[in-house]
Coordinates of C-alpha atoms in Angstrom, one line a residue:
X819 CA -23.3 11.8 0.6
X820 CA -23.0 9.5 3.8
X821 CA -20.2 7.6 4.9
X822 CA -19.4 4.7 7.3
X823 CA -15.4 5.8 8.9
X824 CA -13.5 2.7 10.8
X825 CA -10.2 3.6 12.5
X826 CA -9.0 2.4 15.8
X827 CA -7.2 5.5 16.8
X828 CA -9.7 7.8 18.2
X829 CA -8.4 11.1 17.5
X830 CA -7.3 10.2 13.7
X831 CA -11.4 9.0 14.1
X832 CA -12.6 12.1 15.2
X833 CA -10.6 14.2 13.3
X834 CA -12.1 12.3 9.9
X835 CA -15.5 12.9 11.4
X836 CA -15.1 16.7 11.8
X837 CA -13.7 17.0 8.9
X838 CA -15.9 15.3 6.7
X839 CA -18.9 16.9 8.7
X840 CA -17.5 20.9 7.7
X841 CA -17.8 19.7 4.1
X842 CA -21.5 18.4 4.2
X843 CA -20.6 14.9 4.4
X844 CA -23.0 13.1 6.5
X845 CA -20.8 10.3 8.6
X846 CA -23.4 7.4 9.7
X847 CA -21.0 5.9 12.4
X848 CA -17.5 5.8 13.2
X849 CA -16.3 2.7 14.7
X850 CA -12.7 1.2 16.0
X851 CA -13.0 -2.0 14.7
X852 CA -13.5 -4.5 11.6
X853 CA -16.6 -6.1 13.3
X854 CA -18.3 -2.8 14.0
X855 CA -17.6 -1.7 10.3
X856 CA -19.3 -4.6 8.9
X857 CA -22.3 -3.9 11.3
X858 CA -22.3 -0.5 10.3
X859 CA -22.3 -0.8 6.9
X860 CA -24.8 -3.1 7.2
X861 CA -27.2 -1.3 8.9
X862 CA -26.7 2.2 7.3
X863 CA -25.7 1.0 3.4
X864 CA -23.2 4.2 2.5
X865 CA -22.0 5.7 -0.3
X866 CA -18.3 5.0 0.7
X867 CA -16.5 3.7 4.4
X868 CA -13.6 5.1 5.1
X869 CA -11.6 1.9 6.1
X870 CA -7.8 1.6 7.8
X871 CA -6.1 -1.4 6.9
X872 CA -4.5 -2.1 10.3
X873 CA -7.3 -2.8 13.0
X874 CA -7.7 -4.2 16.5
X875 CA -7.1 -7.2 17.4
X876 CA -3.9 -8.2 15.2
X877 CA -3.3 -5.0 13.7
X878 CA -2.7 -7.0 10.4
X879 CA -5.5 -6.7 7.8
X880 CA -8.7 -6.9 9.4
X881 CA -9.8 -3.3 7.8
X882 CA -8.6 -5.0 4.3
X883 CA -10.6 -8.5 5.3
X884 CA -13.5 -6.3 6.2
X885 CA -13.5 -3.9 2.7
X886 CA -13.4 -7.1 0.9
X887 CA -16.6 -8.4 2.5
X888 CA -18.0 -4.9 1.9
X889 CA -17.5 -5.3 -1.8
X890 CA -19.1 -8.5 -1.8
X891 CA -22.0 -8.3 0.1
X892 CA -22.8 -4.7 -0.2
X893 CA -21.3 -3.7 -4.2
X894 CA -22.8 -0.3 -4.6
X895 CA -21.2 1.0 -1.3
X896 CA -17.5 2.8 -2.4
X897 CA -14.1 1.7 0.2
X898 CA -11.7 3.9 0.7
X899 CA -8.4 2.3 2.4
X900 CA -6.0 3.8 4.5
X901 CA -2.7 2.7 5.4
X902 CA 0.1 4.2 7.3
X903 CA 2.7 2.5 4.6
X904 CA 3.2 1.9 1.4
X905 CA 1.9 -1.9 1.1
X906 CA 0.9 -2.7 -3.0
X907 CA -0.2 -5.8 -2.2
X908 CA -3.2 -4.5 0.2
X909 CA -3.8 -2.2 -2.9
X910 CA -4.0 -5.2 -5.8
X911 CA -6.3 -7.0 -3.7
X912 CA -8.7 -4.4 -3.2
X913 CA -8.8 -4.4 -7.1
X914 CA -8.8 -8.0 -8.2
X915 CA -12.2 -8.2 -8.6
X916 CA -13.1 -5.3 -9.9
X917 CA -11.5 -1.7 -9.9
X918 CA -14.5 0.3 -9.5
X919 CA -15.6 2.1 -6.5
X920 CA -12.4 1.5 -4.4
X921 CA -9.4 3.6 -3.3
X922 CA -5.9 3.1 -1.5
X923 CA -4.3 6.2 0.1
X924 CA -1.9 7.0 2.6
X925 CA -2.7 8.6 5.8
X926 CA -0.7 11.3 5.4
X927 CA -2.9 12.5 2.5
X928 CA -5.6 13.2 4.9
X929 CA -3.6 16.3 5.4
X930 CA -4.6 17.2 2.1
X931 CA -7.8 17.3 2.3
X932 CA -8.4 18.9 -1.0
X933 CA -7.4 15.5 -2.4
X934 CA -8.4 13.3 0.3
X935 CA -12.2 14.9 -0.5
X936 CA -11.5 14.5 -4.1
X937 CA -10.2 11.0 -4.2
X938 CA -13.3 9.9 -1.6
X939 CA -15.8 11.6 -3.7
X940 CA -14.4 9.6 -6.8
X941 CA -14.5 6.5 -5.0
X942 CA -18.4 6.6 -3.4
X943 CA -19.4 7.6 -7.6
X944 CA -18.0 4.0 -8.7
X945 CA -14.1 5.1 -9.9
X946 CA -10.9 4.3 -8.6
X947 CA -8.2 6.6 -6.2
X948 CA -4.6 5.4 -5.7
X949 CA -2.2 7.4 -3.8
X950 CA 0.7 8.7 -5.8
X951 CA 3.6 7.4 -3.6
X952 CA 1.7 3.7 -4.3
X953 CA 1.6 4.4 -7.8
X954 CA 5.5 6.0 -7.6
X955 CA 6.3 2.2 -5.7
X956 CA 4.7 0.6 -9.0
X957 CA 6.7 2.4 -11.8
X958 CA 10.0 2.4 -10.0
X959 CA 9.4 -2.0 -9.3
X960 CA 7.9 -2.7 -12.3
X961 CA 8.4 -5.3 -14.7
X962 CA 8.5 -3.8 -18.1
X963 CA 11.4 -1.2 -17.7
X964 CA 12.0 -1.1 -20.9
X965 CA 8.3 0.2 -21.8
X966 CA 8.7 2.9 -19.4
X967 CA 11.9 4.0 -20.5
X968 CA 10.2 4.2 -24.0
X969 CA 7.5 6.9 -22.2
X970 CA 8.5 10.2 -22.6
X971 CA 8.8 12.6 -19.3
X972 CA 5.0 13.5 -20.2
X973 CA 4.0 10.6 -20.8
X974 CA 5.2 9.2 -17.7
X975 CA 3.7 12.0 -15.7
X976 CA -0.1 10.9 -17.4
X977 CA 0.7 7.6 -16.9
X978 CA 0.9 8.1 -13.1
X979 CA -2.6 10.3 -13.0
X980 CA -4.3 7.3 -15.0
X981 CA -3.1 4.6 -12.7
X982 CA -4.3 7.0 -10.3
X983 CA -7.4 7.0 -11.2
X984 CA -7.7 9.9 -12.8
X985 CA -9.9 10.6 -15.7
X986 CA -8.9 12.6 -18.7
X987 CA -10.7 15.8 -17.7
X988 CA -8.7 15.3 -14.3
X989 CA -5.2 14.8 -16.0
X990 CA -5.9 18.0 -18.5
X991 CA -6.6 19.9 -14.7
X992 CA -4.1 18.6 -13.0
X993 CA -1.1 18.8 -16.0
X994 CA -2.7 22.2 -17.5
X995 CA -3.2 20.6 -20.9
X996 CA -6.0 20.5 -22.9
X997 CA -8.6 16.8 -23.3
X998 CA -7.4 16.4 -26.3
X999 CA -3.6 16.7 -25.7
X1000 CA -4.7 14.1 -23.0
X1001 CA -6.3 11.8 -25.3
X1002 CA -3.1 11.2 -27.3
X1003 CA -1.0 11.1 -24.5
X1004 CA -3.2 7.8 -23.6
X1005 CA -3.0 6.8 -27.2
X1006 CA 0.5 6.6 -26.9
X1007 CA 1.1 5.2 -23.9
X1008 CA -1.1 2.6 -24.5
X1009 CA 0.4 1.8 -27.8
X1010 CA 4.2 2.2 -26.7
X1011 CA 3.3 -0.4 -23.8
X1012 CA 1.4 -2.8 -25.8
X1013 CA -1.8 -2.2 -23.9
X1014 CA -5.4 -3.0 -25.2
X1015 CA -7.5 0.2 -25.2
X1016 CA -10.7 0.8 -23.3
X1017 CA -12.9 3.3 -23.2
X1018 CA -13.8 2.9 -19.1
X1019 CA -11.5 4.4 -16.4
X1020 CA -11.7 1.9 -14.0
X1021 CA -10.9 -0.8 -16.3
X1022 CA -7.8 1.6 -17.5
X1023 CA -6.1 1.7 -14.1
X1024 CA -6.9 -2.1 -13.7
X1025 CA -4.5 -2.6 -16.9
X1026 CA -2.1 -0.1 -16.4
X1027 CA -1.9 -1.9 -12.9
X1028 CA -1.3 -5.1 -14.0
X1029 CA 1.1 -4.1 -16.7
X1030 CA 3.3 -2.9 -13.8
X1031 CA 3.2 -5.8 -12.2
X1032 CA 1.0 -4.9 -9.3

């Protein structure tokens, strides 16, 4: 898998390069700012870009704006965003045009190498990957408190994993239950929350996040 990294902190950037190279990813470029990111993606057209949201010169949303440009100009390139803090509005903006091929993780998640690599792989394959902390924040501040309160504890676990972008098979593996049981939980969740059924994992993520008020 070919990857471009955009991170202004040199130590973090080099750490990501080594982490991915050690796991057989091809790092085409590792750059410190949004303009260099746009140029690198145009030159290499990688499978995915790993992008820090806050980069020079203002350290506000340069990375986010570059990510939106990349998704528009290179729709086949997955974009995995990083942030130091939970900022749900950024996840919402990334998912606004289409939910596939996009991810949003907190930087601390890199320490869990397996989860990070899994998220990057999903995004590169056209899937969705949202940090559990982001999903948790959306659920705690969700507008449909009555609907969420009607869910069983297991259904809430399944809902959280759905919002992270996991497939039924991924949810089954995480909760150590069968895919058939997951399907039943998903059907119950969509029924209780009044959501339209959807066969696509990415559309399902978008429906859930919209319901939560993201």
